[in-house]
mmCIF file of C-alpha atoms in Angstrom:
data_model
loop_
_atom_site.group_PDB
_atom_site.id
_atom_site.type_symbol
_atom_site.label_atom_id
_atom_site.label_comp_id
_atom_site.label_asym_id
_atom_site.label_seq_id
_atom_site.Cartn_x
_atom_site.Cartn_y
_atom_site.Cartn_z
ATOM 1 C CA MET A 1 -54.842 -131.155 38.715
ATOM 2 C CA ALA A 2 -51.626 -131.376 36.702
ATOM 3 C CA LYS A 3 -50.137 -133.521 39.396
ATOM 4 C CA GLY A 4 -53.126 -135.853 39.152
ATOM 5 C CA ARG A 5 -52.779 -136.119 35.402
ATOM 6 C CA GLY A 6 -49.106 -136.907 35.785
ATOM 7 C CA ARG A 7 -49.843 -139.759 38.130
ATOM 8 C CA SER A 8 -52.620 -140.951 35.812
ATOM 9 C CA GLY A 9 -50.214 -141.044 32.890
ATOM 10 C CA LEU A 10 -47.672 -142.941 34.957
ATOM 11 C CA VAL A 11 -50.237 -145.578 35.908
ATOM 12 C CA LEU A 12 -51.409 -145.975 32.331
ATOM 13 C CA LEU A 13 -47.795 -146.347 31.206
ATOM 14 C CA CYS A 14 -47.179 -149.070 33.807
ATOM 15 C CA VAL A 15 -50.316 -150.934 32.730
ATOM 16 C CA ALA A 16 -49.321 -150.624 29.065
ATOM 17 C CA LEU A 17 -45.850 -151.978 29.794
ATOM 18 C CA ALA A 18 -47.336 -154.890 31.739
ATOM 19 C CA VAL A 19 -49.703 -155.689 28.867
ATOM 20 C CA CYS A 20 -46.903 -155.509 26.315
ATOM 21 C CA ALA A 21 -44.667 -157.690 28.433
ATOM 22 C CA GLY A 22 -47.442 -160.246 28.897
ATOM 23 C CA THR A 23 -48.295 -160.228 25.212
ATOM 24 C CA GLY A 24 -44.663 -160.729 24.345
ATOM 25 C CA PHE A 25 -44.429 -163.610 26.768
ATOM 26 C CA VAL A 26 -47.179 -165.602 25.105
ATOM 27 C CA SER A 27 -46.304 -164.762 21.539
ATOM 28 C CA ASN A 28 -44.444 -167.254 19.329
ATOM 29 C CA PRO A 29 -40.847 -166.235 18.730
ATOM 30 C CA GLY A 30 -40.164 -165.129 15.187
ATOM 31 C CA THR A 31 -37.749 -166.891 12.864
ATOM 32 C CA PRO A 32 -34.318 -165.201 12.988
ATOM 33 C CA ARG A 33 -33.156 -163.903 9.623
ATOM 34 C CA LEU A 34 -29.622 -163.834 8.184
ATOM 35 C CA THR A 35 -28.382 -160.568 6.773
ATOM 36 C CA THR A 36 -27.331 -160.455 3.085
ATOM 37 C CA LYS A 37 -23.671 -160.239 4.063
ATOM 38 C CA ALA A 38 -23.987 -163.237 6.352
ATOM 39 C CA LYS A 39 -25.701 -165.263 3.629
ATOM 40 C CA GLU A 40 -22.927 -164.485 1.160
ATOM 41 C CA SER A 41 -20.306 -165.514 3.713
ATOM 42 C CA VAL A 42 -22.014 -168.836 4.368
ATOM 43 C CA ALA A 43 -22.537 -169.436 0.637
ATOM 44 C CA ALA A 44 -18.839 -168.846 -0.048
ATOM 45 C CA ARG A 45 -17.839 -171.469 2.501
ATOM 46 C CA HIS A 46 -20.302 -174.021 1.158
ATOM 47 C CA ASP A 47 -19.857 -173.209 -2.550
ATOM 48 C CA GLY A 48 -23.512 -172.687 -3.162
ATOM 49 C CA PRO A 49 -26.581 -170.745 -2.225
ATOM 50 C CA VAL A 50 -27.603 -171.000 1.381
ATOM 51 C CA GLU A 51 -31.095 -171.983 2.415
ATOM 52 C CA THR A 52 -32.584 -170.301 5.403
ATOM 53 C CA VAL A 53 -33.665 -173.068 7.739
ATOM 54 C CA ALA A 54 -36.311 -172.102 10.244
ATOM 55 C CA PRO A 55 -35.563 -173.223 13.784
ATOM 56 C CA PRO A 56 -37.953 -175.746 15.266
ATOM 57 C CA GLN A 57 -41.059 -174.050 16.587
ATOM 58 C CA LEU A 58 -42.215 -174.711 20.117
ATOM 59 C CA ASP A 59 -45.194 -177.010 20.225
ATOM 60 C CA PHE A 60 -47.331 -175.006 22.618
ATOM 61 C CA SER A 61 -50.159 -177.532 22.564
ATOM 62 C CA THR A 62 -47.703 -180.172 23.793
ATOM 63 C CA LYS A 63 -46.342 -177.834 26.447
ATOM 64 C CA THR A 64 -49.875 -177.008 27.569
ATOM 65 C CA ALA A 65 -50.754 -180.699 27.767
ATOM 66 C CA GLU A 66 -47.629 -181.381 29.830
ATOM 67 C CA LEU A 67 -48.474 -178.508 32.188
ATOM 68 C CA ASP A 68 -52.049 -179.731 32.492
ATOM 69 C CA SER A 69 -50.826 -183.243 33.275
ATOM 70 C CA TRP A 70 -48.454 -181.911 35.929
ATOM 71 C CA LEU A 71 -51.169 -179.785 37.571
ATOM 72 C CA SER A 72 -53.510 -182.784 37.616
ATOM 73 C CA SER A 73 -50.862 -184.920 39.298
ATOM 74 C CA LEU A 74 -50.654 -182.609 42.315
ATOM 75 C CA PRO A 75 -52.414 -183.924 45.448
ATOM 76 C CA GLY A 76 -55.848 -182.600 46.352
ATOM 77 C CA TRP A 77 -54.723 -181.268 49.726
ATOM 78 C CA LEU A 78 -52.253 -178.973 47.964
ATOM 79 C CA TRP A 79 -55.029 -177.278 45.998
ATOM 80 C CA ARG A 80 -57.005 -176.812 49.207
ATOM 81 C CA ALA A 81 -53.887 -175.236 50.692
ATOM 82 C CA VAL A 82 -53.806 -172.890 47.695
ATOM 83 C CA ILE A 83 -57.409 -171.844 48.420
ATOM 84 C CA LEU A 84 -56.451 -171.264 52.053
ATOM 85 C CA PHE A 85 -53.473 -169.123 51.011
ATOM 86 C CA LEU A 86 -55.724 -167.054 48.745
ATOM 87 C CA THR A 87 -58.094 -166.559 51.671
ATOM 88 C CA MET A 88 -55.211 -165.297 53.806
ATOM 89 C CA LEU A 89 -54.129 -163.000 50.974
ATOM 90 C CA TRP A 90 -57.621 -161.546 50.586
ATOM 91 C CA ALA A 91 -57.759 -160.969 54.348
ATOM 92 C CA THR A 92 -55.056 -158.314 53.950
ATOM 93 C CA ASN A 93 -57.467 -156.252 51.857
ATOM 94 C CA PHE A 94 -59.296 -154.931 54.914
ATOM 95 C CA ALA A 95 -56.327 -152.964 56.229
ATOM 96 C CA VAL A 96 -55.422 -151.769 52.731
ATOM 97 C CA ILE A 97 -58.968 -150.584 52.002
ATOM 98 C CA LYS A 98 -58.970 -148.658 55.267
ATOM 99 C CA ASP A 99 -55.814 -146.819 54.213
ATOM 100 C CA ILE A 100 -57.111 -146.102 50.717
ATOM 101 C CA THR A 101 -60.531 -144.752 51.704
ATOM 102 C CA ALA A 102 -58.963 -142.713 54.531
ATOM 103 C CA GLN A 103 -57.152 -140.541 51.980
ATOM 104 C CA PRO A 104 -58.656 -137.090 51.275
ATOM 105 C CA GLY A 105 -61.454 -137.245 48.717
ATOM 106 C CA VAL A 106 -61.197 -141.017 48.100
ATOM 107 C CA ASN A 107 -64.447 -142.953 48.543
ATOM 108 C CA THR A 108 -65.519 -146.576 48.114
ATOM 109 C CA GLN A 109 -66.634 -146.073 44.500
ATOM 110 C CA MET A 110 -63.244 -144.639 43.515
ATOM 111 C CA TYR A 111 -61.475 -147.528 45.196
ATOM 112 C CA ALA A 112 -63.628 -150.151 43.462
ATOM 113 C CA VAL A 113 -63.410 -148.704 39.954
ATOM 114 C CA SER A 114 -59.640 -148.155 40.238
ATOM 115 C CA ARG A 115 -58.928 -151.635 41.606
ATOM 116 C CA PHE A 116 -60.950 -153.569 39.049
ATOM 117 C CA THR A 117 -59.855 -151.415 36.100
ATOM 118 C CA VAL A 118 -56.219 -152.172 36.882
ATOM 119 C CA ALA A 119 -56.977 -155.878 37.338
ATOM 120 C CA ALA A 120 -59.026 -156.157 34.144
ATOM 121 C CA GLY A 121 -56.567 -154.079 32.105
ATOM 122 C CA VAL A 122 -53.662 -156.395 32.851
ATOM 123 C CA LEU A 123 -55.530 -159.527 31.719
ATOM 124 C CA LEU A 124 -57.550 -157.947 28.891
ATOM 125 C CA PRO A 125 -55.273 -159.179 26.016
ATOM 126 C CA TRP A 126 -56.001 -162.819 26.896
ATOM 127 C CA ILE A 127 -59.745 -162.575 26.286
ATOM 128 C CA SER A 128 -59.147 -163.263 22.598
ATOM 129 C CA SER A 129 -57.605 -166.652 23.437
ATOM 130 C CA ILE A 130 -60.839 -168.044 24.877
ATOM 131 C CA SER A 131 -61.752 -171.372 23.274
ATOM 132 C CA SER A 132 -65.314 -170.602 22.172
ATOM 133 C CA GLN A 133 -68.142 -168.105 22.277
ATOM 134 C CA LYS A 134 -70.038 -170.424 24.598
ATOM 135 C CA VAL A 135 -67.248 -170.337 27.178
ATOM 136 C CA PHE A 136 -67.073 -166.542 26.799
ATOM 137 C CA LEU A 137 -70.785 -166.180 27.572
ATOM 138 C CA ARG A 138 -70.513 -168.512 30.563
ATOM 139 C CA ALA A 139 -67.540 -166.536 31.874
ATOM 140 C CA ALA A 140 -69.479 -163.288 31.380
ATOM 141 C CA GLU A 141 -72.323 -164.730 33.448
ATOM 142 C CA CYS A 142 -69.857 -165.764 36.158
ATOM 143 C CA GLY A 143 -68.361 -162.266 36.134
ATOM 144 C CA SER A 144 -71.822 -160.718 36.363
ATOM 145 C CA TRP A 145 -72.539 -162.694 39.523
ATOM 146 C CA LEU A 146 -69.200 -161.546 40.929
ATOM 147 C CA ALA A 147 -69.995 -157.932 40.053
ATOM 148 C CA PHE A 148 -73.413 -158.287 41.720
ATOM 149 C CA GLY A 149 -71.672 -159.358 44.930
ATOM 150 C CA TYR A 150 -69.133 -156.535 44.852
ATOM 151 C CA ILE A 151 -71.692 -153.815 44.089
ATOM 152 C CA GLY A 152 -73.958 -155.108 46.864
ATOM 153 C CA GLN A 153 -70.968 -155.047 49.189
ATOM 154 C CA ALA A 154 -70.178 -151.422 48.297
ATOM 155 C CA ILE A 155 -73.780 -150.215 48.721
ATOM 156 C CA GLY A 156 -74.289 -152.183 51.938
ATOM 157 C CA LEU A 157 -71.146 -150.729 53.497
ATOM 158 C CA MET A 158 -72.653 -147.258 53.266
ATOM 159 C CA THR A 159 -74.856 -148.050 56.275
ATOM 160 C CA THR A 160 -73.657 -151.315 57.832
ATOM 161 C CA THR A 161 -70.354 -152.031 59.530
ATOM 162 C CA ALA A 162 -67.443 -153.846 57.941
ATOM 163 C CA SER A 163 -67.728 -156.624 60.542
ATOM 164 C CA LYS A 164 -71.366 -157.341 59.791
ATOM 165 C CA SER A 165 -70.714 -157.140 56.060
ATOM 166 C CA CYS A 166 -67.923 -159.692 56.393
ATOM 167 C CA PHE A 167 -70.156 -162.054 58.367
ATOM 168 C CA ILE A 168 -72.997 -161.748 55.867
ATOM 169 C CA CYS A 169 -70.525 -162.451 53.060
ATOM 170 C CA THR A 170 -69.526 -165.776 54.620
ATOM 171 C CA LEU A 171 -73.125 -166.960 54.372
ATOM 172 C CA ASN A 172 -72.128 -167.993 50.839
ATOM 173 C CA VAL A 173 -71.083 -171.342 52.324
ATOM 174 C CA VAL A 174 -74.714 -172.001 53.283
ATOM 175 C CA PHE A 175 -75.982 -170.664 49.963
ATOM 176 C CA VAL A 176 -73.595 -172.851 47.955
ATOM 177 C CA ALA A 177 -74.493 -175.962 49.964
ATOM 178 C CA MET A 178 -78.195 -175.215 49.484
ATOM 179 C CA ILE A 179 -77.933 -174.635 45.708
ATOM 180 C CA ILE A 180 -75.793 -177.740 45.160
ATOM 181 C CA GLY A 181 -78.201 -179.814 47.240
ATOM 182 C CA ILE A 182 -81.185 -178.595 45.195
ATOM 183 C CA THR A 183 -79.599 -178.929 41.756
ATOM 184 C CA LYS A 184 -77.949 -182.302 42.391
ATOM 185 C CA LYS A 185 -80.786 -183.568 44.592
ATOM 186 C CA LYS A 186 -78.181 -184.792 47.038
ATOM 187 C CA PHE A 187 -78.222 -184.245 50.780
ATOM 188 C CA ASP A 188 -74.710 -183.818 52.159
ATOM 189 C CA PRO A 189 -74.795 -183.705 55.983
ATOM 190 C CA GLN A 190 -71.018 -183.298 56.133
ATOM 191 C CA THR A 191 -71.088 -180.036 54.185
ATOM 192 C CA LEU A 192 -74.146 -178.760 56.042
ATOM 193 C CA MET A 193 -72.541 -179.458 59.418
ATOM 194 C CA ALA A 194 -69.344 -177.711 58.323
ATOM 195 C CA ALA A 195 -71.339 -174.774 56.987
ATOM 196 C CA THR A 196 -73.290 -174.416 60.224
ATOM 197 C CA LEU A 197 -70.127 -174.473 62.335
ATOM 198 C CA ALA A 198 -68.406 -171.994 59.998
ATOM 199 C CA VAL A 199 -71.273 -169.503 60.128
ATOM 200 C CA CYS A 200 -71.514 -169.801 63.926
ATOM 201 C CA GLY A 201 -67.755 -169.268 64.195
ATOM 202 C CA VAL A 202 -67.812 -166.180 62.013
ATOM 203 C CA GLY A 203 -70.744 -164.935 64.065
ATOM 204 C CA PHE A 204 -68.604 -165.115 67.213
ATOM 205 C CA LEU A 205 -65.765 -163.352 65.400
ATOM 206 C CA GLU A 206 -67.766 -160.544 63.857
ATOM 207 C CA LEU A 207 -71.084 -159.912 65.611
ATOM 208 C CA ALA A 208 -70.056 -159.376 69.229
ATOM 209 C CA GLY A 209 -71.422 -155.965 70.201
ATOM 210 C CA SER A 210 -72.446 -155.001 66.664
ATOM 211 C CA GLN A 211 -75.154 -152.495 65.755
ATOM 212 C CA GLN A 212 -78.831 -153.205 65.278
ATOM 213 C CA PHE A 213 -80.344 -154.154 61.923
ATOM 214 C CA VAL A 214 -79.971 -151.564 59.153
ATOM 215 C CA ILE A 215 -80.966 -151.603 55.473
ATOM 216 C CA GLY A 216 -77.329 -152.180 54.544
ATOM 217 C CA ASP A 217 -77.535 -155.638 56.143
ATOM 218 C CA LEU A 218 -80.273 -156.621 53.712
ATOM 219 C CA ILE A 219 -78.431 -155.191 50.697
ATOM 220 C CA SER A 220 -75.266 -157.013 51.793
ATOM 221 C CA LEU A 221 -77.041 -160.318 51.131
ATOM 222 C CA ALA A 222 -76.012 -159.734 47.516
ATOM 223 C CA GLN A 223 -72.572 -160.966 48.573
ATOM 224 C CA PRO A 224 -73.375 -164.586 49.442
ATOM 225 C CA VAL A 225 -75.704 -164.821 46.432
ATOM 226 C CA GLY A 226 -73.299 -163.208 43.958
ATOM 227 C CA PHE A 227 -70.085 -164.782 45.208
ATOM 228 C CA GLY A 228 -71.748 -168.140 45.861
ATOM 229 C CA MET A 229 -73.194 -168.373 42.349
ATOM 230 C CA GLY A 230 -69.816 -167.240 41.027
ATOM 231 C CA TYR A 231 -68.116 -170.184 42.767
ATOM 232 C CA ILE A 232 -70.656 -172.651 41.382
ATOM 233 C CA ARG A 233 -70.430 -171.322 37.830
ATOM 234 C CA LEU A 234 -66.622 -171.189 37.966
ATOM 235 C CA GLU A 235 -66.439 -174.830 39.057
ATOM 236 C CA GLU A 236 -68.690 -175.827 36.145
ATOM 237 C CA ILE A 237 -66.655 -173.839 33.604
ATOM 238 C CA MET A 238 -63.329 -175.220 34.805
ATOM 239 C CA GLN A 239 -64.630 -178.780 34.654
ATOM 240 C CA ASP A 240 -65.756 -178.355 31.037
ATOM 241 C CA SER A 241 -62.945 -176.041 29.813
ATOM 242 C CA PRO A 242 -59.926 -176.580 32.089
ATOM 243 C CA LYS A 243 -57.507 -174.794 29.702
ATOM 244 C CA ASP A 244 -59.493 -171.540 29.720
ATOM 245 C CA ALA A 245 -58.499 -170.358 33.195
ATOM 246 C CA LEU A 246 -56.665 -167.252 31.964
ATOM 247 C CA PRO A 247 -59.243 -165.926 29.448
ATOM 248 C CA VAL A 248 -62.129 -166.814 31.783
ATOM 249 C CA THR A 249 -60.483 -164.766 34.547
ATOM 250 C CA ALA A 250 -59.998 -161.883 32.114
ATOM 251 C CA VAL A 251 -63.681 -161.933 31.139
ATOM 252 C CA LYS A 252 -64.807 -162.106 34.767
ATOM 253 C CA LEU A 253 -62.713 -159.125 35.848
ATOM 254 C CA THR A 254 -63.757 -157.131 32.787
ATOM 255 C CA MET A 255 -67.409 -157.618 33.755
ATOM 256 C CA VAL A 256 -66.654 -156.461 37.314
ATOM 257 C CA ALA A 257 -64.752 -153.417 36.011
ATOM 258 C CA LEU A 258 -67.617 -152.446 33.679
ATOM 259 C CA ALA A 259 -70.132 -152.813 36.511
ATOM 260 C CA SER A 260 -67.927 -150.684 38.788
ATOM 261 C CA TRP A 261 -67.738 -147.911 36.188
ATOM 262 C CA ALA A 262 -71.510 -148.038 35.672
ATOM 263 C CA TYR A 263 -72.156 -147.887 39.419
ATOM 264 C CA PHE A 264 -69.696 -145.005 39.796
ATOM 265 C CA ALA A 265 -71.287 -143.061 36.943
ATOM 266 C CA VAL A 266 -74.833 -143.586 38.266
ATOM 267 C CA THR A 267 -74.042 -142.649 41.885
ATOM 268 C CA ALA A 268 -71.495 -139.874 41.310
ATOM 269 C CA GLY A 269 -72.647 -138.435 37.974
ATOM 270 C CA THR A 270 -69.122 -137.555 36.862
ATOM 271 C CA VAL A 271 -66.159 -139.849 37.266
ATOM 272 C CA ASP A 272 -63.159 -138.085 38.821
ATOM 273 C CA LEU A 273 -60.236 -140.225 40.000
ATOM 274 C CA ASP A 274 -57.874 -137.329 40.684
ATOM 275 C CA PRO A 275 -57.979 -137.888 44.499
ATOM 276 C CA VAL A 276 -56.712 -141.442 43.915
ATOM 277 C CA PHE A 277 -53.898 -140.345 41.586
ATOM 278 C CA SER A 278 -52.904 -137.577 44.006
ATOM 279 C CA SER A 279 -52.199 -139.943 46.903
ATOM 280 C CA ASN A 280 -49.170 -142.237 47.041
ATOM 281 C CA VAL A 281 -50.889 -144.360 49.704
ATOM 282 C CA ALA A 282 -54.022 -144.767 47.565
ATOM 283 C CA MET A 283 -52.017 -145.568 44.422
ATOM 284 C CA THR A 284 -49.891 -148.157 46.217
ATOM 285 C CA GLY A 285 -52.997 -149.782 47.679
ATOM 286 C CA ILE A 286 -54.779 -149.801 44.308
ATOM 287 C CA LEU A 287 -51.825 -151.452 42.580
ATOM 288 C CA TYR A 288 -51.558 -154.057 45.359
ATOM 289 C CA THR A 289 -55.264 -154.925 45.408
ATOM 290 C CA GLY A 290 -55.623 -154.679 41.626
ATOM 291 C CA LEU A 291 -52.574 -156.703 40.598
ATOM 292 C CA VAL A 292 -51.930 -159.063 43.522
ATOM 293 C CA THR A 293 -55.160 -159.720 45.417
ATOM 294 C CA THR A 294 -57.388 -159.470 42.332
ATOM 295 C CA ALA A 295 -55.717 -160.234 38.971
ATOM 296 C CA LEU A 296 -53.191 -162.791 40.243
ATOM 297 C CA ALA A 297 -55.370 -164.216 43.020
ATOM 298 C CA VAL A 298 -58.487 -164.640 40.859
ATOM 299 C CA LEU A 299 -56.391 -166.316 38.155
ATOM 300 C CA VAL A 300 -54.955 -168.797 40.656
ATOM 301 C CA GLU A 301 -58.483 -169.318 42.009
ATOM 302 C CA SER A 302 -59.728 -170.207 38.517
ATOM 303 C CA VAL A 303 -57.017 -172.864 38.163
ATOM 304 C CA ALA A 304 -57.618 -174.205 41.677
ATOM 305 C CA PHE A 305 -61.350 -174.615 41.022
ATOM 306 C CA ARG A 306 -60.482 -177.373 38.562
ATOM 307 C CA PHE A 307 -59.421 -179.493 41.522
ATOM 308 C CA VAL A 308 -61.477 -178.139 44.457
ATOM 309 C CA ASP A 309 -65.272 -178.277 44.485
ATOM 310 C CA ALA A 310 -67.269 -175.126 45.220
ATOM 311 C CA ALA A 311 -68.674 -176.478 48.509
ATOM 312 C CA SER A 312 -65.212 -177.212 49.955
ATOM 313 C CA ALA A 313 -63.820 -173.883 48.724
ATOM 314 C CA SER A 314 -66.695 -171.888 50.215
ATOM 315 C CA VAL A 315 -66.059 -173.474 53.631
ATOM 316 C CA ILE A 316 -62.357 -172.611 53.431
ATOM 317 C CA PHE A 317 -63.253 -169.041 52.447
ATOM 318 C CA THR A 318 -65.087 -168.634 55.764
ATOM 319 C CA THR A 319 -61.690 -168.481 57.495
ATOM 320 C CA GLU A 320 -61.120 -165.021 55.999
ATOM 321 C CA PRO A 321 -62.452 -163.136 59.073
ATOM 322 C CA LEU A 322 -60.169 -165.258 61.261
ATOM 323 C CA TRP A 323 -57.115 -164.309 59.201
ATOM 324 C CA ALA A 324 -58.288 -160.699 59.132
ATOM 325 C CA ALA A 325 -58.342 -160.754 62.939
ATOM 326 C CA VAL A 326 -54.838 -162.258 63.023
ATOM 327 C CA PHE A 327 -53.490 -159.550 60.717
ATOM 328 C CA ALA A 328 -55.249 -156.884 62.793
ATOM 329 C CA ILE A 329 -53.530 -158.155 65.953
ATOM 330 C CA TRP A 330 -50.180 -158.306 64.203
ATOM 331 C CA LEU A 331 -50.292 -155.051 62.240
ATOM 332 C CA ILE A 332 -52.406 -152.652 64.310
ATOM 333 C CA ASN A 333 -52.404 -154.316 67.770
ATOM 334 C CA GLU A 334 -56.135 -154.925 68.005
ATOM 335 C CA PRO A 335 -57.243 -156.929 71.087
ATOM 336 C CA PHE A 336 -58.136 -160.646 70.881
ATOM 337 C CA SER A 337 -60.894 -161.739 73.271
ATOM 338 C CA TRP A 338 -62.192 -165.142 74.362
ATOM 339 C CA VAL A 339 -65.130 -164.619 72.002
ATOM 340 C CA ASP A 340 -62.674 -164.319 69.115
ATOM 341 C CA ALA A 341 -60.956 -167.500 70.296
ATOM 342 C CA VAL A 342 -64.249 -169.427 70.326
ATOM 343 C CA GLY A 343 -65.087 -168.172 66.852
ATOM 344 C CA GLY A 344 -61.679 -169.155 65.516
ATOM 345 C CA VAL A 345 -61.985 -172.688 66.940
ATOM 346 C CA LEU A 346 -65.422 -173.132 65.351
ATOM 347 C CA VAL A 347 -64.217 -171.956 61.929
ATOM 348 C CA ILE A 348 -61.186 -174.254 62.025
ATOM 349 C CA SER A 349 -63.409 -177.142 63.179
ATOM 350 C CA ALA A 350 -65.696 -176.533 60.196
ATOM 351 C CA ASN A 351 -62.802 -177.007 57.800
ATOM 352 C CA VAL A 352 -61.604 -180.138 59.603
ATOM 353 C CA ILE A 353 -65.081 -181.702 59.427
ATOM 354 C CA LYS A 354 -65.497 -180.797 55.739
ATOM 355 C CA GLU A 355 -62.183 -182.444 54.826
ATOM 356 C CA LEU A 356 -62.570 -185.466 57.124
ATOM 357 C CA PRO A 357 -62.602 -188.788 55.160
ATOM 358 C CA GLN A 358 -66.140 -190.156 54.923
ATOM 359 C CA GLU A 359 -65.176 -193.475 56.504
ATOM 360 C CA TYR A 360 -64.664 -191.595 59.779
ATOM 361 C CA LEU A 361 -68.185 -190.168 59.738
ATOM 362 C CA PRO A 362 -70.749 -191.971 61.920
ATOM 363 C CA TRP A 363 -73.616 -191.672 59.425
ATOM 364 C CA LYS A 364 -71.447 -193.151 56.682
ATOM 365 C CA VAL A 365 -70.632 -196.174 58.846
ATOM 366 C CA ASP A 366 -74.273 -196.655 59.847
ATOM 367 C CA LYS A 367 -75.371 -196.559 56.231
ATOM 368 C CA GLU A 368 -72.855 -199.193 55.176
ATOM 369 C CA THR A 369 -73.572 -201.521 58.090
ATOM 370 C CA SER A 370 -77.333 -201.270 57.846
#
């Protein structure tokens, strides 16, 4: 137990140092002061009292505007590449989660609460910089949808397989297309075709030889609903408040962390993270998933959603099982069958169709020529 407390203290110290360093990074530098002896020396040389002249302060609003202008000048394909990179990064989580939950005494609830507490703790100081209470409430709603997806994922995985859970999660591309079509009253055959191909491709990748229906499959539907609504709400927030990416991310992850703690307390009764702190493998995995694939990745995602619509992003996210399969082949030598190859081709084709210029689409040409 003492060993566990020691590791707990070390983690808390690391988080505190990260918070202090981040807070120091965004704080305005103070005005340097001359000592009394230095003032007297300067006064003697100038035959008079010296006036302390404050150095010019950095105009952070100008710097922010310049950064915003630079980000907006980047081509659209680059932001889609950023979404793709994030998808590849998140695909590494599967192997890491396996290692974490394979440690003695570590379960899914412990993994979730540890990961999101670390992620939320690092970004917590930036919540106060949010532009308005309205944006805060919208970010809290977005985070609640995200938490709904993650909790549904955790409960569903108790009875269903990881493969089926991953496939069900990618149904968010269909859900997003459906919600956008209903709310905007706009039928987009390009997105629907891409979504259909993506779901079929993931089906080839993940459902070959899987188990029969279980209750966990139904519960796992919380993923496409929660994550899909999160994408839609995030796109809306970033369009209205593009400079709030950092505080919005902090609010979102705080909501997920609070939901994880509540779920842990309800299901386990008492919260004991000592098995996590007692394992170097679990601690390393928690820090990686909490800091890199959650805090950093979700922050970059929030910025990218200013320039990539939710429908396009959700289609790109469907490549995650494909990248997970690639990493599995590379890292743990899992086999790659012809079924996997067909699934990969369909997923890639979905992304190509979604990003294809509309002038190359047959229905677009027919509409213009009719």
